[in-house]
GROMACS .gro file of C-alpha atoms in nm:
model
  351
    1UNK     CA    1 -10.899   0.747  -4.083
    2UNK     CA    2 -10.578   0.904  -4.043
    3UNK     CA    3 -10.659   1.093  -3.693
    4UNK     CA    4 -10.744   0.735  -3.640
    5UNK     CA    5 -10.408   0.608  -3.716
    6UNK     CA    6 -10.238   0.917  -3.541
    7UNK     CA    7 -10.421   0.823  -3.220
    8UNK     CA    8 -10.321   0.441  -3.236
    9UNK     CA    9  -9.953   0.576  -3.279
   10UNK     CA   10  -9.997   0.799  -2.991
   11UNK     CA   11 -10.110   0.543  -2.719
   12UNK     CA   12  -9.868   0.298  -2.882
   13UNK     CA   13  -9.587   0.503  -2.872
   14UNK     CA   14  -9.658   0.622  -2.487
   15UNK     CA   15  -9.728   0.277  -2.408
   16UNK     CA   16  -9.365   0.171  -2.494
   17UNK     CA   17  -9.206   0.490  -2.339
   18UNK     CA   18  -9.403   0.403  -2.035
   19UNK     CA   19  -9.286   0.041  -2.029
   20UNK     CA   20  -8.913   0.110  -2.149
   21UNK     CA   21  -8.888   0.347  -1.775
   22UNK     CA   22  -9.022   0.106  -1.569
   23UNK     CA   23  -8.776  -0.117  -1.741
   24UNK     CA   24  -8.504   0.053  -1.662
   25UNK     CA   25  -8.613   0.133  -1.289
   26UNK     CA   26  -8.609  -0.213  -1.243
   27UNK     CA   27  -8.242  -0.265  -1.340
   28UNK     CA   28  -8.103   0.053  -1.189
   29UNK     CA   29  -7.994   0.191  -0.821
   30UNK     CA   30  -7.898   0.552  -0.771
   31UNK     CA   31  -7.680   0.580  -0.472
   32UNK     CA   32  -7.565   0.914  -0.339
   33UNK     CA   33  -7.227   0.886  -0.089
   34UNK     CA   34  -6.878   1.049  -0.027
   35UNK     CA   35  -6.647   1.053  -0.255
   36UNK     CA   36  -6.411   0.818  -0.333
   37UNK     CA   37  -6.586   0.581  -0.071
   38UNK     CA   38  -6.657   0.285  -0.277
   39UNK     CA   39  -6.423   0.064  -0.439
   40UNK     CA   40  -6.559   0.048  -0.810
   41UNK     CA   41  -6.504  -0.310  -0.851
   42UNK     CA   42  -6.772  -0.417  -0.606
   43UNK     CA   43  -7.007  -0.220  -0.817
   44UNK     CA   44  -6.893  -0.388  -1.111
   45UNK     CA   45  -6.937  -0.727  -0.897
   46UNK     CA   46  -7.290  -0.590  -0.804
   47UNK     CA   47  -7.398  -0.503  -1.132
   48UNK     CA   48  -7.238  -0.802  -1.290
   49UNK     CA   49  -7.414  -1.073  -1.008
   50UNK     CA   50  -7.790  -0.920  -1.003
   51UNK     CA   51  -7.805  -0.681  -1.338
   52UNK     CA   52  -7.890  -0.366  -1.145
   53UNK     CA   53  -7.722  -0.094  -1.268
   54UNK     CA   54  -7.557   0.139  -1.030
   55UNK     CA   55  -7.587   0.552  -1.070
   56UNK     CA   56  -7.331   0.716  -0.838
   57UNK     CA   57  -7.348   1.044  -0.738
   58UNK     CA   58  -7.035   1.140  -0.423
   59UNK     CA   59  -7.066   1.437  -0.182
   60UNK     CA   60  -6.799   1.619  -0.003
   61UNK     CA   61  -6.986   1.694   0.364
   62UNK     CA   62  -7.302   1.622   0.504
   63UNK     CA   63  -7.393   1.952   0.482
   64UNK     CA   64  -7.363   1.965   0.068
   65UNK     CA   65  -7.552   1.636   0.082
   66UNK     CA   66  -7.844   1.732   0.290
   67UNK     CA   67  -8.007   2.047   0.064
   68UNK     CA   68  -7.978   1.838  -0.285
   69UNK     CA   69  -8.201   1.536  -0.084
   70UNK     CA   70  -8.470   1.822   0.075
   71UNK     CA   71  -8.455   1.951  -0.268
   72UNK     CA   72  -8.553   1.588  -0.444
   73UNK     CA   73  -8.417   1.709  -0.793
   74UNK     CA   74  -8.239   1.355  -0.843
   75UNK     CA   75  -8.485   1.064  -0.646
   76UNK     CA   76  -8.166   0.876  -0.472
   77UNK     CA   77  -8.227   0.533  -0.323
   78UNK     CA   78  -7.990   0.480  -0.085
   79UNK     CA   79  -7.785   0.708   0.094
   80UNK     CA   80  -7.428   0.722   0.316
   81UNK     CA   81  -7.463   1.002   0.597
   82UNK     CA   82  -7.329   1.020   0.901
   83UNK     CA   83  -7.472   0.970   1.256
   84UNK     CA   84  -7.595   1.318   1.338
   85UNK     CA   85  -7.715   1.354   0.959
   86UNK     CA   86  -7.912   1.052   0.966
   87UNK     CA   87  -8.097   1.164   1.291
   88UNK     CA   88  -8.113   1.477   1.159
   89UNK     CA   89  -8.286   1.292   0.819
   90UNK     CA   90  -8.544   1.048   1.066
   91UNK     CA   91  -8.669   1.400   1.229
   92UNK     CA   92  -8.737   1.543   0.885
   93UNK     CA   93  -8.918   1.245   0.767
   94UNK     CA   94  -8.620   1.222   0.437
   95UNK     CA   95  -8.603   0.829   0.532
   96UNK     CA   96  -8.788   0.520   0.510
   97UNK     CA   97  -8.747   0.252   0.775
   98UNK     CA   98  -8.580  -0.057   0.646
   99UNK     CA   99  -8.687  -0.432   0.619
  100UNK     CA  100  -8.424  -0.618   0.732
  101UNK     CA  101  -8.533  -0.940   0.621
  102UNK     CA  102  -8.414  -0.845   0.268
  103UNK     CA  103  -8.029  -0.773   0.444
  104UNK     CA  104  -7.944  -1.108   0.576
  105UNK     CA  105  -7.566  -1.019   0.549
  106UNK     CA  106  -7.664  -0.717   0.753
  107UNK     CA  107  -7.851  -0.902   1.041
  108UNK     CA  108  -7.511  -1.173   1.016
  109UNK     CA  109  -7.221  -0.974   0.979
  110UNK     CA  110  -7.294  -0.615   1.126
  111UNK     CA  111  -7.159  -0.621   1.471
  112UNK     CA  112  -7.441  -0.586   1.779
  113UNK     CA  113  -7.221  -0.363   1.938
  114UNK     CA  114  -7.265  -0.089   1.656
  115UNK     CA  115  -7.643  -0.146   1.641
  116UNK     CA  116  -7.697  -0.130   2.021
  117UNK     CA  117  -7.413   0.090   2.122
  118UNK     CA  118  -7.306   0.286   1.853
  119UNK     CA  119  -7.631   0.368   1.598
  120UNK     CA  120  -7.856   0.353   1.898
  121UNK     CA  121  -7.790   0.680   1.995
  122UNK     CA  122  -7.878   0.827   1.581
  123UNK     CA  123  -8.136   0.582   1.510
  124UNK     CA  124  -8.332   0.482   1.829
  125UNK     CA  125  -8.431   0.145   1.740
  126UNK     CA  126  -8.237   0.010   1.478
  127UNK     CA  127  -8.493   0.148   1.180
  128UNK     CA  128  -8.332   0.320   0.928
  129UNK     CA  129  -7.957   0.299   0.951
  130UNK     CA  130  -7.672  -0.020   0.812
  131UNK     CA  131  -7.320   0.111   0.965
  132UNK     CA  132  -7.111   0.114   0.712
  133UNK     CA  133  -6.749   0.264   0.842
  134UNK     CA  134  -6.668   0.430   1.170
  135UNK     CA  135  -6.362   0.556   1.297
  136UNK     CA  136  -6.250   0.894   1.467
  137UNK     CA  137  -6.137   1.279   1.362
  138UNK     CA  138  -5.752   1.368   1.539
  139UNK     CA  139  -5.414   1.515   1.399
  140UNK     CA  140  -5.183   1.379   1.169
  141UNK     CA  141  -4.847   1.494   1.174
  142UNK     CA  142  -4.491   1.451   1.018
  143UNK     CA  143  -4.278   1.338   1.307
  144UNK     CA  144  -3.975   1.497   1.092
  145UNK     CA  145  -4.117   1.851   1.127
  146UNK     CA  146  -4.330   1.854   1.477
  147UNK     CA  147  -4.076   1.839   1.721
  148UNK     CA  148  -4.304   1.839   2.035
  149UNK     CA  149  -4.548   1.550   2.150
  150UNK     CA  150  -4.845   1.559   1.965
  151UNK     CA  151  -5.132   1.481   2.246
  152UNK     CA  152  -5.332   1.799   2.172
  153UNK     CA  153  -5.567   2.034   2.010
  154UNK     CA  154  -5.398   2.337   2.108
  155UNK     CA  155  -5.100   2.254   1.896
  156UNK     CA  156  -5.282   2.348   1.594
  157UNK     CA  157  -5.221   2.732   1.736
  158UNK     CA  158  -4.882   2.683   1.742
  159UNK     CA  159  -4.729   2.950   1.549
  160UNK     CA  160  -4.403   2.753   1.453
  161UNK     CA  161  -4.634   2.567   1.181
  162UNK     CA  162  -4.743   2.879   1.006
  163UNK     CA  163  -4.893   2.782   0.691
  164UNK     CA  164  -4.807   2.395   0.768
  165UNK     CA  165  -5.162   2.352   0.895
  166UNK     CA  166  -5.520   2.194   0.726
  167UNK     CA  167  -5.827   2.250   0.860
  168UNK     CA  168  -6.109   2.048   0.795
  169UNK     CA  169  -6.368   2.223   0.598
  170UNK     CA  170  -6.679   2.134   0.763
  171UNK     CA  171  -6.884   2.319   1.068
  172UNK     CA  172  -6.864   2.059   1.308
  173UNK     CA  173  -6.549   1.914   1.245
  174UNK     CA  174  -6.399   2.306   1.295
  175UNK     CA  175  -6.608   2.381   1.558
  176UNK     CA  176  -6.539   2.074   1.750
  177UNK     CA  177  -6.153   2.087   1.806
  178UNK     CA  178  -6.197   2.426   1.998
  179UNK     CA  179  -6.491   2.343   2.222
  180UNK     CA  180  -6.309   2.014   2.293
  181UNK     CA  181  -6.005   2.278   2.386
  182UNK     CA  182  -6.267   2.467   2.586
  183UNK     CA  183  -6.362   2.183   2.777
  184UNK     CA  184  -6.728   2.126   2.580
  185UNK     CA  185  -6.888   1.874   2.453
  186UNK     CA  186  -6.864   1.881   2.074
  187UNK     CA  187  -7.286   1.875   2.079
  188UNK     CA  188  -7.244   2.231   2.213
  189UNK     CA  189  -7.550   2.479   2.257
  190UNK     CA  190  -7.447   2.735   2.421
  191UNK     CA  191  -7.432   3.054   2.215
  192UNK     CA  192  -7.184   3.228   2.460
  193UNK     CA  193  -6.899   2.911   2.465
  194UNK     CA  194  -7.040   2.865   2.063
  195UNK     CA  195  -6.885   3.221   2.008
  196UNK     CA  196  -6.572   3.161   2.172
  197UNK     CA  197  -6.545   2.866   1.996
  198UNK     CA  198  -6.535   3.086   1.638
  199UNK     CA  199  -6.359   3.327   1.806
  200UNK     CA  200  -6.059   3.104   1.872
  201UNK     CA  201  -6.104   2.940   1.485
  202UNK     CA  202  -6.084   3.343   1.357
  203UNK     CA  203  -5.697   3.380   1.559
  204UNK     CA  204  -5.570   3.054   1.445
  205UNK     CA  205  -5.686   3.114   1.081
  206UNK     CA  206  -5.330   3.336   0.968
  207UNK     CA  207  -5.187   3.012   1.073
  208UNK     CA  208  -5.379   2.790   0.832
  209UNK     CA  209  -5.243   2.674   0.489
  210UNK     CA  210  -5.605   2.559   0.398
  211UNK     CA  211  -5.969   2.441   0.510
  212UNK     CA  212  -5.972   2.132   0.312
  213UNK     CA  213  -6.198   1.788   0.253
  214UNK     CA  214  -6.043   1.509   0.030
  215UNK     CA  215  -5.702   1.722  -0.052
  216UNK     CA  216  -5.586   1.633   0.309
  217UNK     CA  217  -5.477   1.285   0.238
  218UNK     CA  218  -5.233   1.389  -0.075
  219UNK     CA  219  -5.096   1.692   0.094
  220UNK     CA  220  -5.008   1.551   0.394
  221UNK     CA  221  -4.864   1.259   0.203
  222UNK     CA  222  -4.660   1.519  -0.016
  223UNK     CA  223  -4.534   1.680   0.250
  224UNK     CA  224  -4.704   2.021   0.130
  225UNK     CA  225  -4.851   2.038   0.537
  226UNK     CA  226  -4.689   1.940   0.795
  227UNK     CA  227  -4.981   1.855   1.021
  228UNK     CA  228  -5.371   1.851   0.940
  229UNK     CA  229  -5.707   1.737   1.113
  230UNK     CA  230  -5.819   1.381   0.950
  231UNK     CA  231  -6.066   1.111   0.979
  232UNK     CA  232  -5.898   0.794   1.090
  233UNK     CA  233  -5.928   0.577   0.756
  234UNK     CA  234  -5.758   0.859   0.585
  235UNK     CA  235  -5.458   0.848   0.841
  236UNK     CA  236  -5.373   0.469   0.756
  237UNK     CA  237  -5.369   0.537   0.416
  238UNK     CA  238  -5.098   0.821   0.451
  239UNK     CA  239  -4.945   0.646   0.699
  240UNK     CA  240  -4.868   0.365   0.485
  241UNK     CA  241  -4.775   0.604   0.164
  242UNK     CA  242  -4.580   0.804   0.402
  243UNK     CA  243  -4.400   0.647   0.663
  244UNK     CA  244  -4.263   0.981   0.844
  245UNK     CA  245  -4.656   1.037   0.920
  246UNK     CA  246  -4.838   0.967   1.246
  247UNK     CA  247  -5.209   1.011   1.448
  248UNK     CA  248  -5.281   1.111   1.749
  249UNK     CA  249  -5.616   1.110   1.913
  250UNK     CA  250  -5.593   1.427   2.109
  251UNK     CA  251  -5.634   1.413   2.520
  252UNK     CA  252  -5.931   1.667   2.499
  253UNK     CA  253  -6.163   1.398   2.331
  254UNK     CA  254  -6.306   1.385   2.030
  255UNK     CA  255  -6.584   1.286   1.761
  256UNK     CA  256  -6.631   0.935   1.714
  257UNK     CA  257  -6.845   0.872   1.421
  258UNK     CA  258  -7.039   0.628   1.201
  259UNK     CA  259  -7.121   0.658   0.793
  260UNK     CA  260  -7.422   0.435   0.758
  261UNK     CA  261  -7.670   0.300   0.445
  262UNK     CA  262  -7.996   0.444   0.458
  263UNK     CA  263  -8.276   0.483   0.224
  264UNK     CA  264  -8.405   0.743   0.116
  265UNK     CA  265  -8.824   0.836   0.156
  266UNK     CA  266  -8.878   0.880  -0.175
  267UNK     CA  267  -8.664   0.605  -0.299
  268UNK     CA  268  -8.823   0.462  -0.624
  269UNK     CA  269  -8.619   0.169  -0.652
  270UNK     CA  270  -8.660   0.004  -0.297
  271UNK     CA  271  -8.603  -0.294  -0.342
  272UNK     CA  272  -8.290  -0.274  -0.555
  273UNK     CA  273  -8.162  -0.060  -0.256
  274UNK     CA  274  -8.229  -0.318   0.017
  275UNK     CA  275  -7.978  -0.527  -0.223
  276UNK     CA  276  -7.760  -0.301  -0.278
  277UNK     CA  277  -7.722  -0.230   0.113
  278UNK     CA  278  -7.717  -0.638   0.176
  279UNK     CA  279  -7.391  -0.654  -0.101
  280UNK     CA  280  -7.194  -0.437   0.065
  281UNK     CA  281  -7.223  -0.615   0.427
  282UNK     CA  282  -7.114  -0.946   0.251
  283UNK     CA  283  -6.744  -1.034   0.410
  284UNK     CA  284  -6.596  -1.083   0.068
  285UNK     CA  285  -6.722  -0.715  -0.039
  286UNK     CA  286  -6.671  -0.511   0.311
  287UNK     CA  287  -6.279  -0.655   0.266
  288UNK     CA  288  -6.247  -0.539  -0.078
  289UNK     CA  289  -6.406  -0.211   0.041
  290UNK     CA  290  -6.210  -0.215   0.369
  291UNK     CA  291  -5.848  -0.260   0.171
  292UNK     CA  292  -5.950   0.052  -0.069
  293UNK     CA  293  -6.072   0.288   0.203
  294UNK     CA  294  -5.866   0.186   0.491
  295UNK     CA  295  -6.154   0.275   0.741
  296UNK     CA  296  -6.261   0.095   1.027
  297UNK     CA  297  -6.574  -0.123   0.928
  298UNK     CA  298  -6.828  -0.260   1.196
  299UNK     CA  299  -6.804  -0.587   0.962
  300UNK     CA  300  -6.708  -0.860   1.210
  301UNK     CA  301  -6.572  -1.123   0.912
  302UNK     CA  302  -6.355  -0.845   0.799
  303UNK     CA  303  -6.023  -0.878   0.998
  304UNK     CA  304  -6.058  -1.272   0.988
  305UNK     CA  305  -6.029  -1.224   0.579
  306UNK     CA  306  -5.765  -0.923   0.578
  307UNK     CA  307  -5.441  -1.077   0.397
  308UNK     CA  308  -5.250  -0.750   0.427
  309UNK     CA  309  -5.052  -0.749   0.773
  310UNK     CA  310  -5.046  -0.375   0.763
  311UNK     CA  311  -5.408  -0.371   0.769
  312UNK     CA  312  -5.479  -0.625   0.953
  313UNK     CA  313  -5.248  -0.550   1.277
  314UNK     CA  314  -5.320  -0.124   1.229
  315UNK     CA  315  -5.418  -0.050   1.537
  316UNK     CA  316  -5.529   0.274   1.369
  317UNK     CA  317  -5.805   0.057   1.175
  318UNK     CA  318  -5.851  -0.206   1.451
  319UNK     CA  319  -5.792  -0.004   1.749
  320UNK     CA  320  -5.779  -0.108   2.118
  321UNK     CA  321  -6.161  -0.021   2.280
  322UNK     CA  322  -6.043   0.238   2.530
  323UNK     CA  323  -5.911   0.461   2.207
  324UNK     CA  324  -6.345   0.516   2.213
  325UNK     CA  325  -6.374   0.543   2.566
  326UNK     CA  326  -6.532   0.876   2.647
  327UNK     CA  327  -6.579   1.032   2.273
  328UNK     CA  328  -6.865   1.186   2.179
  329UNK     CA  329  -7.082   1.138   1.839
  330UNK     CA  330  -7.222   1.408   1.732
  331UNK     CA  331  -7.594   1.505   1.730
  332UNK     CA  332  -7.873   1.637   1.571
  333UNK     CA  333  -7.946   1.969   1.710
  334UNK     CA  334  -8.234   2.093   1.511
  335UNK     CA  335  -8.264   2.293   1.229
  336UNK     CA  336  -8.224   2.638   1.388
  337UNK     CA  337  -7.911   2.533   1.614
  338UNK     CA  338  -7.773   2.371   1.253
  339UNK     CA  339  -7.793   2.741   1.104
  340UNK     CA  340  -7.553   2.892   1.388
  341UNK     CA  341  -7.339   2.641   1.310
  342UNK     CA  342  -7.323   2.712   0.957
  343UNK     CA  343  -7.328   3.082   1.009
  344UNK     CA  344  -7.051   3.084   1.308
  345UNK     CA  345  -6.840   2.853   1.011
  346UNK     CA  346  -6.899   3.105   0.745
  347UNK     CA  347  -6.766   3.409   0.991
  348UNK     CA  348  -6.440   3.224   1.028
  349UNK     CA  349  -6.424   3.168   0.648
  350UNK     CA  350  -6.478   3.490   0.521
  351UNK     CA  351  -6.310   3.709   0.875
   0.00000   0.00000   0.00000
């Protein structure tokens, strides 16, 4: 009688366990993006209006992002890459295509442009990619301290600004500015102008004060640099903060880019993703978003809503089309090409 009793208690009690976690995965959403990319009160808004809770994990680069989702330690539903990661994602089969007829606000608000002209050349198709934010990599500078015009690349190996210089700390974001210098496309193959590419990144290092991420933005607005490599959201934000700050998109080109929603393949919590994804296209939430980040958004109700003059008449954050004319986004270039990337980046770190 009392094995009896035990065995009742056993089924009962795994009964409830089993029922309490699918629960839960019914009221949750694990999300997995940059940091500091999400203003928290539209998750509170999100949680508040539907009663999913939100789990947020940030990343620094794509490149820290992409091992902990091959890995599948933590099952994330949706995701915020960037365009080559997210191609680089569809070829490994680490996405699931989406249904867009759970992301109205997508479909309504989401300009064609970016679908057709922008995430086209990522997501052939229009599957498995919501843009998100979008903007450009160039210089910002203290127009107190750089006495020259800045216009280009090169004057990042200027040896007057010693130690007054940030680096982004990323592969393709170093690598880039050189073969742009070089006269390459930033997609680069070519193991000979790849080389050079390092090569030049190894002589301007003595010159470097750091290879930063995130710590850009406060020390140019500091004044602890004097001049550093940034994405274009962060440059309106130290604009405004510091007013002796300016950007330049250099001459050479550059690497236009788009963050985008995805989901992931093994998403357990699909559904709650899909309206997640739709929240953050609604105009109300891409402003709130927009006024916190500061980054160009492909939301087309966005500028119509912006209250903030600063914001709304940057051309940094609204800029005129020809600012995109000619740059390049970067691509996918398969796992192996990836690795020389990485391992061309690591020479220059530890030279």
């Amino acid at each position: 009688m009392k094995k009896f009793f035990a065995l009742i208690l056993f089924f009962m009690t795994f009964g409830l366990t089993g029922c309490g976690a699918d629960d839960d995965a019914e009221n949750i959403v694990y999300v997995y993006s940059w940091g500091d990319y999400i203003d928290p009160e539209t998750l509170e808004m999100f949680e508040e209006e539907t009663g999913i809770h939100v789990v947020l994990d940030e990343f620094d680069t794509n490149e820290n992002m992409y091992p902990r989702i091959v890995e599948g330690a933590i099952h994330y539903d949706v995701i915020c890459p960037s365009d080559y990661m997210i191609q680089k994602m569809i070829a490994n089969n680490l996405l699931q295509p989406l249904d867009f007829e759970k992301l109205p606000n997508a479909k309504k608000y989401i300009g064609d442009a970016f679908f057709e002209q922008a995430s086209e050349s990522f997501d052939p198709g229009n599957h498995y990619a919501v843009p998100y934010c979008w903007g450009t990599v160039g210089i910002m500078y203290d127009t107190t301290k750089i006495e020259e015009p800045v216009d280009s690349w090169t004057i990042l190996w200027n040896e007057k600004y010693r130690n007054e210089i940030l680096m982004q700390d990323s592969s393709r974001d170093a690598l880039m500015i050189p073969l742009k210098i070089l006269g390459r496309s930033l997609n680069e193959t070519d193991e000979i102008y790849l080389r050079q590419a390092r090569d030049m990144l190894i002589k301007q290092k003595p010159l470097v004060q750091a290879y930063v991420v995130d710590e850009a933005k406060d020390k140019l607005i500091s004044g602890e640099a004097a001049i550093g490599v940034v994405f274009s959201g962060e440059a309106l934000q130290i604009m405004l903060a510091n007013p002796d700050m300016n950007f330049a998109v250099p001459k050479e080109g550059t690497n236009f880019w788009i963050d985008s929603w995805v989901i992931a393949r093994d998403a357990e919590n699909v559904d709650n993703a899909h309206k997640f994804i739709d929240f953050m296209c609604r105009p109300d939430i891409a402003v709130i978003n927009f006024d916190y980040l500061g980054y160009s958004t492909p939301n087309i109700a966005v500028r119509e809503l912006e209250e903030d003059e600063d914001y709304r008449d940057s051309e940094v954050a609204f800029p005129e089309p020809e600012v995109y004319e000619n740059q390049e986004t970067y691509n996918y270039l398969g796992n192996k090409m990836d690795r020389y990337y990485n391992r061309l980046w690591m020479q220059v770190k530890v030279e």
